Amino acid sequence: MLPPDAPTHSPTKQTHTNNDMSSNTNSSEPSKLTGQYHSAKGTVVEAIGNATGATSWTQSGQQEHAAGETEVKAAQAKGYAEGTADRVEGKYDSVVGAVTGDKTQQASGNAQHDKGVAQQEVNKNFS
């Protein structure tokens, strides 16, 4: 346990990386995994600050937790929007395939539509 006069926690700039196993390699994109990590880490840092009386740790932990929660919600919103796009594009391809008699395009469109529905379902609770 740290004494109340222990050196204060100095938060460092955090670089987020995309570790959510998606094909997206843009590190500036929101990630559920890194958001959850920072949320949990912030909660731990805040608890340490509360237990030791180190207000800088408490504040730093609260900030990191909030930033993590924000990142999770942003990643969910992005995933939901991508699911919507897949649904629409898939439905279009399915209809065009049905009208033109192209069973391959119709099946591909149905699969993309279903993928979009699943992606929306996984990401629907972002508000």
XYZ file of C-alpha atoms in Angstrom:
127
model
C 0.000 0.000 0.000
C 1.319 3.430 -0.930
C 1.449 6.189 1.689
C -0.659 9.285 0.979
C 2.487 11.306 0.243
C 3.740 8.798 -2.354
C 4.769 10.203 -5.732
C 1.734 10.939 -7.792
C 0.760 8.951 -10.831
C 1.739 10.710 -14.016
C -0.565 9.636 -16.846
C 1.216 9.094 -20.120
C -0.097 9.671 -23.577
C -1.858 6.524 -24.690
C -1.539 5.205 -28.199
C -4.488 3.074 -29.147
C -3.963 0.158 -31.453
C -6.626 -1.870 -33.154
C -6.497 -5.289 -31.508
C -10.045 -6.446 -32.150
C -9.053 -9.033 -34.771
C -10.770 -7.148 -37.564
C -9.158 -6.574 -40.914
C -8.923 -2.856 -40.211
C -5.337 -1.809 -39.550
C -5.935 1.904 -38.970
C -4.811 2.547 -35.382
C -6.947 5.683 -35.126
C -10.130 3.650 -35.528
C -12.076 2.875 -32.343
C -11.627 -0.637 -30.986
C -13.853 -2.493 -28.536
C -10.907 -4.448 -27.182
C -8.673 -1.465 -26.452
C -11.657 0.467 -25.117
C -12.494 -2.329 -22.686
C -8.835 -2.573 -21.678
C -8.609 1.150 -20.888
C -11.941 1.113 -19.089
C -10.828 -1.733 -16.833
C -7.355 -0.255 -16.319
C -8.892 3.086 -15.400
C -11.124 1.399 -12.847
C -8.093 -0.288 -11.244
C -6.059 2.941 -11.177
C -9.028 4.783 -9.656
C -9.414 2.098 -6.983
C -5.725 2.366 -6.101
C -6.085 6.124 -5.874
C -9.117 5.800 -3.614
C -7.381 3.249 -1.393
C -4.195 5.306 -1.016
C -5.688 8.761 -1.020
C -3.717 9.710 -4.145
C -6.198 12.005 -5.846
C -4.118 12.220 -9.020
C -4.456 8.433 -9.420
C -8.191 8.645 -8.756
C -8.647 11.377 -11.352
C -6.381 9.680 -13.881
C -8.277 6.416 -13.425
C -11.629 8.124 -13.875
C -10.420 9.791 -17.058
C -8.995 6.591 -18.521
C -12.162 4.664 -17.644
C -14.344 7.293 -19.330
C -12.107 7.353 -22.412
C -12.279 3.565 -22.615
C -16.071 3.549 -22.383
C -16.242 6.226 -25.083
C -14.018 4.150 -27.363
C -16.172 1.042 -26.863
C -19.313 2.981 -27.769
C -17.624 4.517 -30.828
C -16.511 1.076 -32.016
C -20.043 -0.262 -31.545
C -21.549 2.650 -33.485
C -19.046 2.134 -36.296
C -19.779 -1.604 -36.384
C -23.521 -0.963 -36.477
C -23.136 1.468 -39.374
C -20.986 -1.024 -41.271
C -23.630 -3.682 -40.661
C -26.281 -1.365 -42.070
C -24.195 -0.806 -45.198
C -23.736 -4.570 -45.643
C -27.467 -5.143 -45.220
C -28.381 -2.557 -47.834
C -25.742 -3.623 -50.348
C -26.566 -7.286 -49.786
C -30.280 -6.721 -50.297
C -29.564 -4.797 -53.504
C -27.349 -7.584 -54.869
C -29.908 -10.194 -53.887
C -32.725 -8.379 -55.686
C -30.623 -7.722 -58.790
C -29.580 -11.375 -58.825
C -33.182 -12.513 -58.509
C -34.369 -10.177 -61.271
C -31.569 -11.122 -63.667
C -31.656 -14.817 -62.802
C -28.091 -14.742 -61.463
C -28.323 -17.225 -58.603
C -24.689 -16.653 -57.604
C -25.232 -12.901 -57.179
C -28.495 -13.548 -55.364
C -26.832 -15.976 -52.927
C -23.885 -13.632 -52.417
C -26.269 -10.765 -51.723
C -28.234 -12.840 -49.231
C -25.009 -13.802 -47.433
C -23.845 -10.180 -47.267
C -27.275 -9.088 -46.006
C -27.194 -11.756 -43.288
C -23.654 -10.714 -42.315
C -24.901 -7.128 -41.945
C -27.820 -8.243 -39.781
C -25.428 -10.168 -37.509
C -23.034 -7.221 -37.287
C -25.879 -4.895 -36.344
C -27.075 -7.333 -33.698
C -23.634 -7.544 -32.087
C -23.286 -3.743 -32.051
C -26.845 -2.612 -31.323
C -26.395 -1.447 -27.719
C -24.071 1.477 -28.335
C -26.249 4.264 -26.960
